XYZ file of C-alpha atoms in Angstrom:
589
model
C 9.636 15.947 -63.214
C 10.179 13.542 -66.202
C 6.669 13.846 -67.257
C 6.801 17.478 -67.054
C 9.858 17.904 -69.278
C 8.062 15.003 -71.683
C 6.384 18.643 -73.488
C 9.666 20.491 -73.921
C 11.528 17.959 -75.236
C 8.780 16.852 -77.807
C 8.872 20.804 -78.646
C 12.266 20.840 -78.973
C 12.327 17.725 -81.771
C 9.312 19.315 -83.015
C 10.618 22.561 -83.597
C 13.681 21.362 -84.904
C 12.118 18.584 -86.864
C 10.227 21.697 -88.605
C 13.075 24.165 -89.365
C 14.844 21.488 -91.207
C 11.726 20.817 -93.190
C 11.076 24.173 -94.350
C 14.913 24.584 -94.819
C 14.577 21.892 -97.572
C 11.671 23.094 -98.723
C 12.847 26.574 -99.116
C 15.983 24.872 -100.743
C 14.272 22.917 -103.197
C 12.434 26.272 -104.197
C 15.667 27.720 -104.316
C 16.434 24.551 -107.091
C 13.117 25.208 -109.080
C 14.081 29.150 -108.927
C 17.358 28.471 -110.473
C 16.258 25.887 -112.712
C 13.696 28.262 -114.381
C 16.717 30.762 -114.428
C 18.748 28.350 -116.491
C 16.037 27.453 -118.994
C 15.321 30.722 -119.583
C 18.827 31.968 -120.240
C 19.008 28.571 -122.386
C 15.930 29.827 -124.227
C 16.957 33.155 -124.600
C 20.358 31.765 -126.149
C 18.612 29.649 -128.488
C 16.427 32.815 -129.867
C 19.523 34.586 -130.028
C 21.198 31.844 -131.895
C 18.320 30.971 -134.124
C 17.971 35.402 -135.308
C 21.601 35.598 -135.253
C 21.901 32.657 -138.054
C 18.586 34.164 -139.581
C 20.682 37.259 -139.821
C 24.458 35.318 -140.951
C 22.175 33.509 -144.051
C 21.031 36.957 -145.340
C 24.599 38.558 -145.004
C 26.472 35.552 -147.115
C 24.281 36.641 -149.991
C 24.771 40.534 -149.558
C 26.404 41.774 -152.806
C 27.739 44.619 -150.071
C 31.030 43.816 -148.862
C 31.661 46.132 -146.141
C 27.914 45.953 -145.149
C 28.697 42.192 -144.967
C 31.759 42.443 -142.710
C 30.570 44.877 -140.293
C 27.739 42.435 -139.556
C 30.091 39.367 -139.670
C 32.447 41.206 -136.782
C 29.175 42.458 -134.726
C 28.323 38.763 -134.617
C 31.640 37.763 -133.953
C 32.040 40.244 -131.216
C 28.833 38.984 -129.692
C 29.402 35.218 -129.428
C 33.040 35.413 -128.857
C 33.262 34.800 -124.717
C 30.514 32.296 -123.368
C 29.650 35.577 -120.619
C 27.087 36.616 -123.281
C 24.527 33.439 -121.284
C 25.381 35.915 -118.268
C 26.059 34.913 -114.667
C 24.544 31.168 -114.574
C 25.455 28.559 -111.187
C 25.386 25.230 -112.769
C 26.270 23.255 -109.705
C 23.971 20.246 -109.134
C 22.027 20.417 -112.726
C 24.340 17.796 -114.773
C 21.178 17.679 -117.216
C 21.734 21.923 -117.801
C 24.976 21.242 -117.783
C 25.662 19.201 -120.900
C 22.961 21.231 -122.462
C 25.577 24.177 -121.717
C 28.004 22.551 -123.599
C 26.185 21.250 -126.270
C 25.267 25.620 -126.964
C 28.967 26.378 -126.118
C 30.041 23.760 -129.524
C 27.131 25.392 -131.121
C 28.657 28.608 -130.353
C 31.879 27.571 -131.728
C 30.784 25.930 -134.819
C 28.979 28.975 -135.580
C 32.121 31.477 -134.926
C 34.166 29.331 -137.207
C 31.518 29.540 -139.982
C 31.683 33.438 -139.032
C 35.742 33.710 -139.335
C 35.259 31.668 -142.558
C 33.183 34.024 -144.143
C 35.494 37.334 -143.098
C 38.621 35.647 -144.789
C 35.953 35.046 -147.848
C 34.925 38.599 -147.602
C 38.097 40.485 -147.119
C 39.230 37.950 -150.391
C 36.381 39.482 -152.538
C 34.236 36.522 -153.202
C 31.182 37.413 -153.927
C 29.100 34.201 -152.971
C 30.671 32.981 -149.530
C 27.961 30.297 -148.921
C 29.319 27.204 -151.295
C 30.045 23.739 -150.760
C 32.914 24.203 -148.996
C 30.533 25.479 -145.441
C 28.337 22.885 -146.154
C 29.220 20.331 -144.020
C 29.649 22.650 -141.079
C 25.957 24.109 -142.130
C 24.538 20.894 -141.669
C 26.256 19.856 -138.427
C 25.115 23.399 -137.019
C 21.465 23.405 -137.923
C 21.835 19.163 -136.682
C 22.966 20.501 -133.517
C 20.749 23.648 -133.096
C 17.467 21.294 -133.437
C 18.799 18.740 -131.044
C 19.613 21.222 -128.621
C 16.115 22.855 -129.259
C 14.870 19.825 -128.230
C 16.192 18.877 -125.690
C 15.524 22.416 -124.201
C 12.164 21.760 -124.894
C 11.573 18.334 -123.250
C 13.654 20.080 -120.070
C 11.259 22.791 -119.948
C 7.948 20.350 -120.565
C 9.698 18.182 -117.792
C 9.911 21.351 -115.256
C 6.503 22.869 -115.959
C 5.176 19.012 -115.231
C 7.619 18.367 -112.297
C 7.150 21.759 -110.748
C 3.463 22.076 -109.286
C 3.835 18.231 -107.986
C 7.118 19.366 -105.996
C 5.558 22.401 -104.805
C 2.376 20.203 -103.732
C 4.771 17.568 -102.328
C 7.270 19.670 -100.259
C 3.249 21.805 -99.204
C 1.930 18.167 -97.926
C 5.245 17.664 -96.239
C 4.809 21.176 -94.255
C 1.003 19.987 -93.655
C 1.637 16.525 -92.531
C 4.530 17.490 -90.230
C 2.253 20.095 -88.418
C -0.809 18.141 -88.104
C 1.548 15.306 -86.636
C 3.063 17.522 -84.421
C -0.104 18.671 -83.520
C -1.911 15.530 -82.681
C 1.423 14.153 -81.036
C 1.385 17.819 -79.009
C -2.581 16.966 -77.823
C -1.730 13.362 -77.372
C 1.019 14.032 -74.563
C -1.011 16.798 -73.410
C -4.155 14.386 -72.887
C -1.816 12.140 -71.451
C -0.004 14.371 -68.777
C -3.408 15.495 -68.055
C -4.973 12.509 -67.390
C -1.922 11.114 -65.086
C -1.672 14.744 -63.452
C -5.648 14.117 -62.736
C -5.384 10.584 -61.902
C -2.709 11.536 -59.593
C -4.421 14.585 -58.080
C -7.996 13.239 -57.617
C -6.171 10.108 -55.980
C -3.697 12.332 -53.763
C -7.204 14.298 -52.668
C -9.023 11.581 -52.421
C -7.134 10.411 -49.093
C -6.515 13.736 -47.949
C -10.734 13.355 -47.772
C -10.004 10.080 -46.309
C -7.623 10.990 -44.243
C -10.405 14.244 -43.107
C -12.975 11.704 -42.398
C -10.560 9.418 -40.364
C -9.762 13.022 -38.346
C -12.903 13.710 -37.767
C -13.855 9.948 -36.398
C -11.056 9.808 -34.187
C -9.198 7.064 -36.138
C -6.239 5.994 -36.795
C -4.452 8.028 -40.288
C -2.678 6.064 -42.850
C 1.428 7.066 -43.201
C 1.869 10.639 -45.066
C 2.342 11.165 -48.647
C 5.667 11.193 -50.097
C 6.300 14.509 -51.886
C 7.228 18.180 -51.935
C 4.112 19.374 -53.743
C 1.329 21.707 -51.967
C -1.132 18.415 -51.412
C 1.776 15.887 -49.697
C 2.229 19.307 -47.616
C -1.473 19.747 -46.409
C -1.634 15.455 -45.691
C 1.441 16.218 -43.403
C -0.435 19.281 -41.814
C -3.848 17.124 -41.750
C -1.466 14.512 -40.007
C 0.172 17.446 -37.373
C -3.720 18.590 -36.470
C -4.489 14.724 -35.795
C -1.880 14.066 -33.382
C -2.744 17.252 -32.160
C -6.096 16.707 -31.708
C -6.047 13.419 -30.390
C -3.868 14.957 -27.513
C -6.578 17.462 -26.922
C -9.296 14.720 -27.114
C -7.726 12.716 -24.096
C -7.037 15.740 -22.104
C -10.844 16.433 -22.772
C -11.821 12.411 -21.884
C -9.917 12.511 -18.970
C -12.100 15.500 -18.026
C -15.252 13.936 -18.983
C -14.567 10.569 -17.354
C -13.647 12.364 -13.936
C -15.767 14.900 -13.352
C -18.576 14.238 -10.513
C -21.650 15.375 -12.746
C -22.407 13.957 -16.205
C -20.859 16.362 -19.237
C -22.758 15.161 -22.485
C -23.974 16.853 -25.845
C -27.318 16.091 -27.334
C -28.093 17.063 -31.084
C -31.246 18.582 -31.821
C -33.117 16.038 -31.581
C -31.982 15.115 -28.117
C -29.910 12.078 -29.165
C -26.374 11.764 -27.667
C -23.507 12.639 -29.305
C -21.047 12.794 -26.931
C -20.874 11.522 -23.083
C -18.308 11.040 -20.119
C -17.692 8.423 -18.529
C -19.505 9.323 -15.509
C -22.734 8.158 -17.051
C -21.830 4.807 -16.579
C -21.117 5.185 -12.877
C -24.272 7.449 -11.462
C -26.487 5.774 -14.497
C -25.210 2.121 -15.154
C -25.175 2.827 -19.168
C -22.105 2.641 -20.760
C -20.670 5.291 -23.100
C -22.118 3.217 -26.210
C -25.380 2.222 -24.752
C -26.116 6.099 -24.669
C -24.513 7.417 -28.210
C -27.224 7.757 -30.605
C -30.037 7.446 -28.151
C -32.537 10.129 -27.037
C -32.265 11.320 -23.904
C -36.085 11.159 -23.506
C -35.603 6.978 -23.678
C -33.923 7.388 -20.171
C -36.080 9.697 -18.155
C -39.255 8.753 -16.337
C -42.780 8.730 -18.276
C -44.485 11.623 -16.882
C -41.814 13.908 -17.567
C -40.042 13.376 -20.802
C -42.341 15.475 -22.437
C -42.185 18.236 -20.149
C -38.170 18.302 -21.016
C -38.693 17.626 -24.732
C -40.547 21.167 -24.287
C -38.148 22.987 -22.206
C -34.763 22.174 -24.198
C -36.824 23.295 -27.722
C -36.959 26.119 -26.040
C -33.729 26.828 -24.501
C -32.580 26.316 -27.957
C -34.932 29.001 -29.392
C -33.799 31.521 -26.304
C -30.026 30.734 -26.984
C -29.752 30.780 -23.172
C -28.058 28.933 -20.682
C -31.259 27.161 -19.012
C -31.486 24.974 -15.974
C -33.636 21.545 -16.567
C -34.492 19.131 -13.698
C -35.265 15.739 -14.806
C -36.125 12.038 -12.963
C -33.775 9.747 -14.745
C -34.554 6.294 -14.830
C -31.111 4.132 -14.176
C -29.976 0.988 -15.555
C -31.023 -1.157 -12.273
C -34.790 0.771 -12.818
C -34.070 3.213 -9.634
C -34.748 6.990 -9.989
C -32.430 9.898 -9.668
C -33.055 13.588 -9.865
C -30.732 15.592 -12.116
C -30.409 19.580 -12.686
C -29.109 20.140 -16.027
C -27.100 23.072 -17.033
C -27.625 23.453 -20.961
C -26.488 25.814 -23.384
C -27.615 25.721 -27.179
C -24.628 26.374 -29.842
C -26.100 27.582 -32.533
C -22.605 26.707 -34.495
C -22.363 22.736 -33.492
C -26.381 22.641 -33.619
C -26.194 21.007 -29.885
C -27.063 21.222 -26.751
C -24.147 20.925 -24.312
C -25.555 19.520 -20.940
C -23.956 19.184 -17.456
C -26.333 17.196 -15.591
C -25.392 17.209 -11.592
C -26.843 14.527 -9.245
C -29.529 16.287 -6.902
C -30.839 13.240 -5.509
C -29.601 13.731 -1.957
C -30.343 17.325 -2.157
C -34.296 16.420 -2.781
C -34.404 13.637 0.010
C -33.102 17.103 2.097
C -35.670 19.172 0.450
C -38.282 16.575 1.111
C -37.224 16.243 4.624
C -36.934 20.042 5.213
C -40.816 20.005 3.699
C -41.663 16.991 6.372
C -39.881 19.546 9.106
C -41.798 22.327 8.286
C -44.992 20.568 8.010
C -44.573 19.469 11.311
C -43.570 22.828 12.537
C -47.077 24.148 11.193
C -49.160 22.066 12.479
C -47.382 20.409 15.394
C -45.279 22.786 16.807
C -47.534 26.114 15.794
C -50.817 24.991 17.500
C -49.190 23.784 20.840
C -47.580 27.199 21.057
C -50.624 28.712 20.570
C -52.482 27.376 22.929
C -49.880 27.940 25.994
C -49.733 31.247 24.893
C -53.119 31.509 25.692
C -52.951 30.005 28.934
C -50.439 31.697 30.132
C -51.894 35.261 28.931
C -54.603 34.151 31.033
C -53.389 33.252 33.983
C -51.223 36.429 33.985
C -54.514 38.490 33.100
C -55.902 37.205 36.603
C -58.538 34.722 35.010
C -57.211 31.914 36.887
C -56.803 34.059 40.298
C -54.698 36.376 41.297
C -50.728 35.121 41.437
C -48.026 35.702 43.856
C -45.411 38.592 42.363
C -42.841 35.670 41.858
C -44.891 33.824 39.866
C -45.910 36.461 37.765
C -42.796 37.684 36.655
C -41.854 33.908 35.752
C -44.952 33.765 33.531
C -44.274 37.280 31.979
C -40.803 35.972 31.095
C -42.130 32.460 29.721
C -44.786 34.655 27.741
C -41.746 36.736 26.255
C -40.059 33.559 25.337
C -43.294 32.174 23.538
C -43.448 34.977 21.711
C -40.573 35.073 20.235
C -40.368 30.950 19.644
C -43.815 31.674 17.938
C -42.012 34.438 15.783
C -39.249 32.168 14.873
C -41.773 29.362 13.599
C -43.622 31.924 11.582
C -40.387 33.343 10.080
C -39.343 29.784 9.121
C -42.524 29.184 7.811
C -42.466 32.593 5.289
C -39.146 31.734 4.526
C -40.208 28.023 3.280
C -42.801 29.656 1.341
C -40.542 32.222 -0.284
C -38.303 29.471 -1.146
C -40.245 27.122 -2.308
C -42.364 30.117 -4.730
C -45.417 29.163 -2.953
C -45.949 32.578 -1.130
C -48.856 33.949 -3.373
C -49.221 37.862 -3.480
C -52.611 40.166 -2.961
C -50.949 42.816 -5.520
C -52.666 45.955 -5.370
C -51.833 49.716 -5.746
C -50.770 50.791 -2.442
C -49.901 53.908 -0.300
C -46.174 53.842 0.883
C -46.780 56.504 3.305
C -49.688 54.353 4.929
C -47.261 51.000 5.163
C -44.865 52.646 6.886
C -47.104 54.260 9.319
C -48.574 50.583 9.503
C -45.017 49.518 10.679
C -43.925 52.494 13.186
C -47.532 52.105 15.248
C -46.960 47.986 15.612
C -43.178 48.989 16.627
C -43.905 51.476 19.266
C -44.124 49.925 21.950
C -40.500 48.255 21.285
C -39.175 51.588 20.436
C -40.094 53.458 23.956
C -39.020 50.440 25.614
C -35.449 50.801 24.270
C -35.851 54.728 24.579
C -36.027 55.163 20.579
C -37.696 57.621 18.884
C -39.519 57.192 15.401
C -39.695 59.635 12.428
C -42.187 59.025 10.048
C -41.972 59.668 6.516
C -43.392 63.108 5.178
C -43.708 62.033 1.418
C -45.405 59.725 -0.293
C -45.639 57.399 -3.124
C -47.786 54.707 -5.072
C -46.767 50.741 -5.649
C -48.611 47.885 -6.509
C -47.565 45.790 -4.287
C -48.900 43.104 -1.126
C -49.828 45.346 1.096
C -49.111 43.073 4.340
C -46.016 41.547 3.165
C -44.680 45.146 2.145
C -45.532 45.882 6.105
C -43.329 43.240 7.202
C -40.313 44.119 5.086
C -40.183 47.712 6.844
C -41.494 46.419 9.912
C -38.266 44.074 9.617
C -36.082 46.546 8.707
C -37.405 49.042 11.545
C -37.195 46.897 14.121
C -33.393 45.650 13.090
C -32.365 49.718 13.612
C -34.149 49.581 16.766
C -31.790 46.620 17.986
C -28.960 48.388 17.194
C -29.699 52.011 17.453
C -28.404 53.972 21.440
C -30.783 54.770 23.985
C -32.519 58.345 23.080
C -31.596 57.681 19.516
C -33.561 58.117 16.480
C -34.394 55.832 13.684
C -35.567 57.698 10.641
C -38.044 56.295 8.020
C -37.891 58.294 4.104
C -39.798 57.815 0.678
C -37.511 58.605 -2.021
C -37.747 58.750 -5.319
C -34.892 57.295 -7.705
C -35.662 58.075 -11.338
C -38.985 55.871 -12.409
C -38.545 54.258 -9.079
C -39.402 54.720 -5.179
C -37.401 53.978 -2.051
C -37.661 53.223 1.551
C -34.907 53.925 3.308
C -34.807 53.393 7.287
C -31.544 55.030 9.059
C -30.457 54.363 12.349
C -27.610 55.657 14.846
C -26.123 52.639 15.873
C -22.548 51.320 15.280
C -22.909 50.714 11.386
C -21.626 47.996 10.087
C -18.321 46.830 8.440
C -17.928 45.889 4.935
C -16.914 42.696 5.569
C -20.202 42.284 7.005
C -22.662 43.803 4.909
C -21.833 40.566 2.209
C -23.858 38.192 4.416
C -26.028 40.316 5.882
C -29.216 39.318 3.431
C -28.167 35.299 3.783
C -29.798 32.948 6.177
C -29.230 32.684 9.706
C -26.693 35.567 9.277
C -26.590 38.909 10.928
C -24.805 41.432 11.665
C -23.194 42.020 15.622
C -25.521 42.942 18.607
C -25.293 44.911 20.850
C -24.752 43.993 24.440
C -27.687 46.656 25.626
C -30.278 45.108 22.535
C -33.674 43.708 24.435
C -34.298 42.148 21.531
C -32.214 38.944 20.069
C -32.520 38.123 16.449
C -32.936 34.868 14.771
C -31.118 35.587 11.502
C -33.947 35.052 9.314
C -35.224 38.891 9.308
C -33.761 40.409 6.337
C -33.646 36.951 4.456
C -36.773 36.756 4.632
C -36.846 40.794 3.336
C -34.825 39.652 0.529
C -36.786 36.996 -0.255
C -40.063 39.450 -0.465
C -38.352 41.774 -2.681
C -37.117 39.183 -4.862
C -41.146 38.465 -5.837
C -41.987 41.730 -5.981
C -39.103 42.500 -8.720
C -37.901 44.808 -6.343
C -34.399 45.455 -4.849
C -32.917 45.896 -1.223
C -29.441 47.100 -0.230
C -27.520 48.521 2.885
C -25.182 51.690 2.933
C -23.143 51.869 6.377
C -19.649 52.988 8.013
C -18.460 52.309 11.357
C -19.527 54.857 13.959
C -21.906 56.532 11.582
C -24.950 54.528 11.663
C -26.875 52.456 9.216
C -29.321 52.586 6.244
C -31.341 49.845 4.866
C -33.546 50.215 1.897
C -35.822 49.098 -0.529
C -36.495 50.141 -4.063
C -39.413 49.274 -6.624
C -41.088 50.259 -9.440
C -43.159 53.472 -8.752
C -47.099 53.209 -10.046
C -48.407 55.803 -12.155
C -51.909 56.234 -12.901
C-alpha cells in the first residue's frame, strides 16, 4: 500500500513544490513590471522637469509681465501636489524610493524659485533672474543632474538585471520540471520493477506450485495476501487437497480391482498402473512406469499387439486385445485387454483381465471335442450300422422282442449321434472355424429341402406342412441355411398339437428377406423367449413331444446367422402359437 501511495505523495510535493515556484516567479515579474513603471514615471518627471525649467529660464527674461505670470502660476499649479508622478506603490524599492525624494526636494526647490519670481513680477522688476536666485539655481540644476543620474544608472542596472532574472526564474521553472520528471520516472521504474519482481516471483510458485499438483506432491504453505494471485495459490491449494482425495479414492480402486487397470501413452509405455500388476504379474508399480508394454509380452506376439493398439487408436474404438504376458518368475499368462484410445489424454486406457484359466477350459473343451470326433463319432457309427443290419434281417431273422429292443437302441443312436454332431457345429461356430460355400441360392428350394427331410417326423406326430408359395434369392451356404429351417421346423413340430399345422413363409422386409416358420403350439412366455437362443436352453416340452431336444438347436441357428450377417428372432403369446424367423440380406442381380 505504502509503495503505491509513494506516487501521490511525490505528486503532491511536486505539485506544490511547483505552484510556489511559479508564484515567485510570477511575483518577481510582478517586481520587474513595477519597477519599469517607476522608472518610467521617474523619467517622465525628469522630462517634465527638465522642459518645465527650459520654459521658467525663458519667462524670467520676458519683458511681458502678465505673459510672465500666467506661465509662472501654470507651473506653479502643475508641480504644486506630488500626485502629478500619478499613482506609484513604492513598497519594497528603497533605491526608487530616495530617488522619489530626491525629485520631491527638486520639486520644492523649484516652486520656491517659482513663488520668488511672482512676488518679483507682481513688484514690477523687470529682470527677476539676479544674484539673489543664484544660489538656489545652482543647487537645482546640482540636484537635477544627480538625480538624472542616478535615474540613469537605475535604468542601465534594470535593462542589465532584467533578461538574467527572467532567464534565472525560466531555468528555475525548467530545472524543477525536468527534476520532477526524472524523480516521477525514477519511482515509476522503481515501483515497476518491485511490482514485477514481486509478480513474476508470486507466479513463479503458483507454476511451482502447478507442477507440484500435477506430480502429486506435496505444496508449499499459501501466499499471504488479498490480491487476485495469493487468491488463485489458495484455490491451486483447495484443487490439491481435492485432488489428492480423488487420487486415493481412484488408488484404492486400482489396487483392488481383480483385473489390471493401466494407461499406456502412445507409444505403449506405462503411465499409470494398479496395484494389481504386482500381484497377477510380480512387477511392482515402478518396475512398470515408463516401460513398454511390448518388454513384458511373449516374443512372437508383441508385434502382433504393437499393430492392433495403432490401430484401435486410429478407429477411436473400444477394442479387445489378447496378449501372452510373460511374468516376473518367467511363467505365461493370457490376458484380454479392454482398450479405449482418448484422443484428449493421447492414451490408451487398458483393463487387462486374467483369462488364463478360461484358456486351460478352452483348451480342454478343444481336447473334449477332439475326442468326441474321432473317438466317440466313429464308434457310434459303426453300431449304428450293426444294428441297422441286424434289424434289416442280414444277420437272420429276430424274435419280435428283440426287434423292438434294437429299433429302440437304433432311435437312441440316432439321436446320441445328433447330439455329437450338434456339439461339434457348435464348436466350430464358436471357435470361427465353420467355413461357408457362399453362393446365390433359392429360398424356396431350402425350405422345400427342409419340409421333405422332416416328413416323416411330421406324419408321425400327425402334423401337417405348408410350404412356402414365394420366393427369394440369398447368397448364402446352401446346407447350413437347410439346417437353420430344418432346426426351426422341427422345434414347431415338437411343440405343435396332433392334426396341427406348421406353416413355412418367404417374406420380404424392405431390402431384406425372411423365413418365418409358425406353429400352433402353446407359445411361449416372455420370460422365456430371453434364453431361448442360449446354450443348452429351451423352451418347455410338451408331455405328448416324440421328440426330446438337446438345447443346442437354435444356438446353433444363432450361431449360423451370426456368420451369415443375418438375424433371427421369435414373436409368441401364450395359447396362440409360435413364430421363429430369420432375416438376411436379399440378392439382387
Amino acid at each position: 500500500m505504502l509503495i503505491v501511495l509513494l506516487p501521490l505523495l511525490f505528486g503532491i510535493v511536486f505539485a506544490a513544490n511547483l505552484t510556489q515556484q511559479l508564484v515567485s516567479t510570477a511575483s518577481q515579474f510582478e517586481r520587474l513590471k513595477q519597477s519599469q513603471e517607476v522608472l518610467l514615471k521617474l523619467n517622465n518627471m525628469i522630462i517634465t522637469i527638465a522642459r518645465s525649467g527650459l520654459l521658467f529660464s525663458s519667462l524670467l527674461y520676458t519683458p511681458q509681465t502678465e505673459s510672465r505670470l500666467k506661465a509662472a502660476q501654470n507651473i506653479e499649479k502643475f508641480f504644486l501636489h506630488p500626485g502629478y508622478l500619478g499613482d506609484v506603490k513604492l513598497d519594497g524599492f528603497s533605491e526608487f524610493k530616495e530617488l522619489f525624494a530626491d525629485a520631491e526636494a527638486a520639486r520644492t526647490l523649484f516652486m520656491k524659485m517659482i513663488a520668488d519670481s511672482k512676488r518679483s513680477t507682481v513688484i514690477g522688476t523687470n529682470v527677476v533672474y539676479t544674484n539673489a536666485y543664484k544660489p538656489e539655481a545652482v543647487m537645482s540644476v546640482l540636484t537635477f543632474n544627480s538625480l538624472v543620474d542616478r535615474i540613469k544608472a537605475a535604468t542601465v542596472r534594470l535593462d542589465n538585471e532584467e533578461p538574467a532574472a527572467i532567464k534565472n526564474m525560466f531555468m528555475q521553472v525548467v530545472l524543477l520540471l525536468i527534476v520532477g520528471f526524472a524523480i516521477s520516472c525514477a519511482l515509476s521504474f522503481l515501483i515497476a520493477y518491485i511490482f514485477t519482481v514481486d509478480i513474476v516471483r508470486r507466479l513463479a510458485t503458483i507454476s511451482g506450485n502447478a507442477l507440484l499438483v500435477a506430480a502429486d506432491k506435496e505444496l508449499p504453505p499459501p501466499l499471504v495476501g488479498t490480491d487476485e494471485i495469493a487468491e488463485l495459490d489458495r484455490t491451486l491449494h483447495k484443487t490439491d487437497l481435492q485432488l489428492k482425495a480423488f487420487r486415493k479414492k481412484e488408488r484404492a480402486i486400482l489396487n483392488n480391482t481383480a483385473d489390471v487397470v493401466a494407461s499406456l501413452d502412445r507409444r505403449l509405455r506405462f503411465s499409470l498402473v494398479g496395484e494389481s500388476a504386482s500381484r497377477l504379474w510380480g512387477y511392482s508399480t515402478d518396475d512398470l512406469l515408463g516401460r513398454s508394454l511390448l518388454t513384458i509380452l511373449s516374443e512372437h506376439s508383441a508385434s502382433r499387439v504393437a499393430e492392433e493398439f495403432e490401430s484401435i487408436a486410429k478407429s477411436d474404438a473400444i477394442e479387445e486385445v489378447a496378449t501372452i504376458v510373460k511374468c516376473c518368475d518367467g511363467s505365461l499368462k493370457d490376458f484380454l485387454w479392454t482398450v479405449n484410445w482418448s484422443a484428449d489424454g493421447q492414451e490408451f486406457v487398458c483393463v487387462a483381465h486374467d483369462i488364463t484359466e478360461l484358456r486351460k477350459i478352452e483348451r480342454l473343451k478343444q481336447a473334449f471335442f477332439s475326442m468326441v470326433s474321432h473317438d466317440l463319432r466313429t464308434p457310434l457309427a459303426s453300431v449304428n450300422i450293426n444294428i441297422s443290419n441286424m434289424t434289416s434281417g442280414v444277420c437272420g431273422p429276430l424274435p419280435e422282442g428283440g426287434a423292438r429292443l434294437l429299433s429302440s437302441a437304433s432311435s437312441n443312436m440316432q439321436r446320441l449321434t445328433s447330439l455329437v454332431n450338434d456339439l461339434l457345429d457348435l464348436d466350430k461356430l464358436d471357435s470361427e472355424r465353420l467355413i461357408l460355400d457362399v453362393e446365390c441360392i433359392s429360398l424356396r428350394d431350402v425350405c422345400e429341402a427342409s419340409i421333405e427331410a422332416l416328413e416323416s417326423m411330421a406324419s408321425s406326430a400327425g402334423v401337417e406342412l405348408v410350404a412356402p408359395h414365394s420366393d427369394a434369392a440369398v447368397m448364402a451356404d446352401e446346407r447350413r441355411l437347410v439346417q437353420v429351417v430344418t432346426n426351426l421346423i422341427s422345434n414347431a413340430i415338437k411343440f405343435s398339437p396332433r392334426d396341427g399345422k406348421v406353416r413355412v413363409e418367404i417374406l420380404r422386409k424392405g431390402d431384406q428377406v425372411e423365413i418365418a416358420v409358425s406353429d400352433q403350439g402353446p407359445g411361449i412366455s416372455i420370460e422365456s423367449q430371453a434364453g431361448l437362443f442360449e446354450k443348452y436352453k429351451q423352451g418347455p416340452s410338451p408331455a405328448s413331444s416324440i421328440v426330446k431336444g438337446t438345447g443346442l438347436g437354435l444356438a446353433i441357428v444363432k450361431s449360423i446367422m451370426k456368420a451369415h450377417d443375418g438375424e433371427v428372432g421369435v414373436e409368441s403369446e401364450m395359447g396362440k402359437g409360435s413364430t421363429f424367423w430369420i432375416r438376411m440380406k436379399e440378392f439382387v442381380d
